[in-house]
Amino acid sequence: MRKKGSKFGMLSLATAVALVLPAVVSAGVWEERALLERYVSQLDRMNETLLVQAEASADTSARLQMDYEALRGDVELISAKIKHYLETPQRDFSRGAGDGSK
């Protein structure tokens, strides 16, 4: 047998979740952006400092050589792709899907 208040309780819970969830999702998006921006900044700094230092200290007579030019290009490509993601406008999902509004 159901209690009379359980229907009201479920409605209240559903309403609370509907109000809080968008804020949590939004916070996650901004946190992701902040972390990715920090990651790109650190990649760029490492490319300019640590990679340059490693290349300068490399043993040029060693049998195996690190291809620093290719590594630098890979790091720059990763950085560029993340920057592109961060600069791409995000679709506004707060509006109803298919309602024709932009």
PDB file of C-alpha atoms in Angstrom:
ATOM      1  CA  MET A   1       0.000   0.000   0.000  1.00  0.00           C
ATOM      2  CA  ARG A   2       1.341   3.435  -0.933  1.00  0.00           C
ATOM      3  CA  LYS A   3       1.510   6.359   1.394  1.00  0.00           C
ATOM      4  CA  LYS A   4      -0.274   9.520   0.280  1.00  0.00           C
ATOM      5  CA  GLY A   5       2.817  11.667   0.746  1.00  0.00           C
ATOM      6  CA  SER A   6       5.063   9.528  -1.449  1.00  0.00           C
ATOM      7  CA  LYS A   7       3.633  10.973  -4.680  1.00  0.00           C
ATOM      8  CA  PHE A   8       4.333  14.502  -3.433  1.00  0.00           C
ATOM      9  CA  GLY A   9       7.805  13.468  -2.263  1.00  0.00           C
ATOM     10  CA  MET A  10       8.718  12.021  -5.661  1.00  0.00           C
ATOM     11  CA  LEU A  11       7.462  15.174  -7.385  1.00  0.00           C
ATOM     12  CA  SER A  12       9.538  17.332  -5.022  1.00  0.00           C
ATOM     13  CA  LEU A  13      12.600  15.179  -5.624  1.00  0.00           C
ATOM     14  CA  ALA A  14      12.126  15.334  -9.391  1.00  0.00           C
ATOM     15  CA  THR A  15      11.722  19.118  -9.236  1.00  0.00           C
ATOM     16  CA  ALA A  16      14.855  19.492  -7.099  1.00  0.00           C
ATOM     17  CA  VAL A  17      16.886  17.329  -9.485  1.00  0.00           C
ATOM     18  CA  ALA A  18      15.592  19.293 -12.483  1.00  0.00           C
ATOM     19  CA  LEU A  19      16.654  22.562 -10.870  1.00  0.00           C
ATOM     20  CA  VAL A  20      20.070  21.431  -9.602  1.00  0.00           C
ATOM     21  CA  LEU A  21      21.248  19.226 -12.474  1.00  0.00           C
ATOM     22  CA  PRO A  22      21.749  22.032 -15.060  1.00  0.00           C
ATOM     23  CA  ALA A  23      23.946  23.933 -12.592  1.00  0.00           C
ATOM     24  CA  VAL A  24      26.039  20.818 -11.925  1.00  0.00           C
ATOM     25  CA  VAL A  25      26.424  20.094 -15.646  1.00  0.00           C
ATOM     26  CA  SER A  26      27.331  23.725 -16.298  1.00  0.00           C
ATOM     27  CA  ALA A  27      29.930  23.651 -13.523  1.00  0.00           C
ATOM     28  CA  GLY A  28      31.415  20.503 -15.088  1.00  0.00           C
ATOM     29  CA  VAL A  29      31.700  22.197 -18.482  1.00  0.00           C
ATOM     30  CA  TRP A  30      33.489  25.224 -17.016  1.00  0.00           C
ATOM     31  CA  GLU A  31      35.750  23.012 -14.924  1.00  0.00           C
ATOM     32  CA  GLU A  32      36.650  21.004 -18.037  1.00  0.00           C
ATOM     33  CA  ARG A  33      37.426  24.199 -19.954  1.00  0.00           C
ATOM     34  CA  ALA A  34      39.615  25.543 -17.136  1.00  0.00           C
ATOM     35  CA  LEU A  35      41.546  22.274 -16.905  1.00  0.00           C
ATOM     36  CA  LEU A  36      42.040  22.067 -20.674  1.00  0.00           C
ATOM     37  CA  GLU A  37      43.213  25.692 -20.809  1.00  0.00           C
ATOM     38  CA  ARG A  38      45.712  24.920 -18.044  1.00  0.00           C
ATOM     39  CA  TYR A  39      46.839  21.772 -19.884  1.00  0.00           C
ATOM     40  CA  VAL A  40      47.441  23.716 -23.124  1.00  0.00           C
ATOM     41  CA  SER A  41      49.345  26.395 -21.241  1.00  0.00           C
ATOM     42  CA  GLN A  42      51.581  23.780 -19.639  1.00  0.00           C
ATOM     43  CA  LEU A  43      52.115  22.003 -22.980  1.00  0.00           C
ATOM     44  CA  ASP A  44      53.154  25.268 -24.595  1.00  0.00           C
ATOM     45  CA  ARG A  45      55.552  26.073 -21.741  1.00  0.00           C
ATOM     46  CA  MET A  46      57.082  22.583 -21.815  1.00  0.00           C
ATOM     47  CA  ASN A  47      57.512  22.828 -25.580  1.00  0.00           C
ATOM     48  CA  GLU A  48      59.371  26.130 -25.121  1.00  0.00           C
ATOM     49  CA  THR A  49      61.529  25.097 -22.150  1.00  0.00           C
ATOM     50  CA  LEU A  50      61.903  21.427 -21.268  1.00  0.00           C
ATOM     51  CA  LEU A  51      61.881  20.174 -24.830  1.00  0.00           C
ATOM     52  CA  VAL A  52      64.459  22.776 -25.854  1.00  0.00           C
ATOM     53  CA  GLN A  53      66.656  21.793 -22.886  1.00  0.00           C
ATOM     54  CA  ALA A  54      66.311  18.077 -23.647  1.00  0.00           C
ATOM     55  CA  GLU A  55      67.228  18.646 -27.292  1.00  0.00           C
ATOM     56  CA  ALA A  56      70.245  20.743 -26.313  1.00  0.00           C
ATOM     57  CA  SER A  57      71.504  18.060 -23.926  1.00  0.00           C
ATOM     58  CA  ALA A  58      70.951  15.138 -26.314  1.00  0.00           C
ATOM     59  CA  ASP A  59      73.913  12.910 -27.150  1.00  0.00           C
ATOM     60  CA  THR A  60      74.358  13.485 -30.874  1.00  0.00           C
ATOM     61  CA  SER A  61      76.627  10.437 -31.157  1.00  0.00           C
ATOM     62  CA  ALA A  62      74.041   8.035 -29.692  1.00  0.00           C
ATOM     63  CA  ARG A  63      72.821   5.216 -31.934  1.00  0.00           C
ATOM     64  CA  LEU A  64      69.171   6.189 -31.377  1.00  0.00           C
ATOM     65  CA  GLN A  65      68.147   9.806 -31.698  1.00  0.00           C
ATOM     66  CA  MET A  66      64.920  11.419 -30.554  1.00  0.00           C
ATOM     67  CA  ASP A  67      63.226  13.239 -33.420  1.00  0.00           C
ATOM     68  CA  TYR A  68      62.676  16.491 -31.537  1.00  0.00           C
ATOM     69  CA  GLU A  69      61.262  18.267 -34.565  1.00  0.00           C
ATOM     70  CA  ALA A  70      58.548  15.614 -34.944  1.00  0.00           C
ATOM     71  CA  LEU A  71      57.895  15.594 -31.189  1.00  0.00           C
ATOM     72  CA  ARG A  72      57.571  19.383 -31.163  1.00  0.00           C
ATOM     73  CA  GLY A  73      55.138  19.148 -34.096  1.00  0.00           C
ATOM     74  CA  ASP A  74      53.059  16.508 -32.290  1.00  0.00           C
ATOM     75  CA  VAL A  75      52.851  18.643 -29.141  1.00  0.00           C
ATOM     76  CA  GLU A  76      51.888  21.697 -31.205  1.00  0.00           C
ATOM     77  CA  LEU A  77      49.198  19.671 -32.994  1.00  0.00           C
ATOM     78  CA  ILE A  78      47.719  18.444 -29.694  1.00  0.00           C
ATOM     79  CA  SER A  79      47.745  22.004 -28.366  1.00  0.00           C
ATOM     80  CA  ALA A  80      46.104  23.351 -31.544  1.00  0.00           C
ATOM     81  CA  LYS A  81      43.340  20.723 -31.437  1.00  0.00           C
ATOM     82  CA  ILE A  82      42.517  21.494 -27.821  1.00  0.00           C
ATOM     83  CA  LYS A  83      42.533  25.245 -28.550  1.00  0.00           C
ATOM     84  CA  HIS A  84      40.181  24.627 -31.491  1.00  0.00           C
ATOM     85  CA  TYR A  85      37.834  22.677 -29.212  1.00  0.00           C
ATOM     86  CA  LEU A  86      37.902  25.480 -26.644  1.00  0.00           C
ATOM     87  CA  GLU A  87      37.287  28.182 -29.257  1.00  0.00           C
ATOM     88  CA  THR A  88      34.418  26.364 -30.986  1.00  0.00           C
ATOM     89  CA  PRO A  89      31.062  27.783 -29.876  1.00  0.00           C
ATOM     90  CA  GLN A  90      29.097  25.289 -27.837  1.00  0.00           C
ATOM     91  CA  ARG A  91      25.510  24.572 -28.792  1.00  0.00           C
ATOM     92  CA  ASP A  92      22.988  25.924 -26.291  1.00  0.00           C
ATOM     93  CA  PHE A  93      21.173  22.838 -25.022  1.00  0.00           C
ATOM     94  CA  SER A  94      19.028  24.799 -22.588  1.00  0.00           C
ATOM     95  CA  ARG A  95      16.449  25.452 -25.301  1.00  0.00           C
ATOM     96  CA  GLY A  96      14.068  22.763 -26.445  1.00  0.00           C
ATOM     97  CA  ALA A  97      15.308  20.486 -29.175  1.00  0.00           C
ATOM     98  CA  GLY A  98      13.631  21.083 -32.479  1.00  0.00           C
ATOM     99  CA  ASP A  99      11.801  24.245 -31.420  1.00  0.00           C
ATOM    100  CA  GLY A 100      13.413  26.213 -34.240  1.00  0.00           C
ATOM    101  CA  SER A 101      15.135  28.713 -31.941  1.00  0.00           C
ATOM    102  CA  LYS A 102      18.864  29.377 -32.234  1.00  0.00           C
TER     103      LYS A 102
END
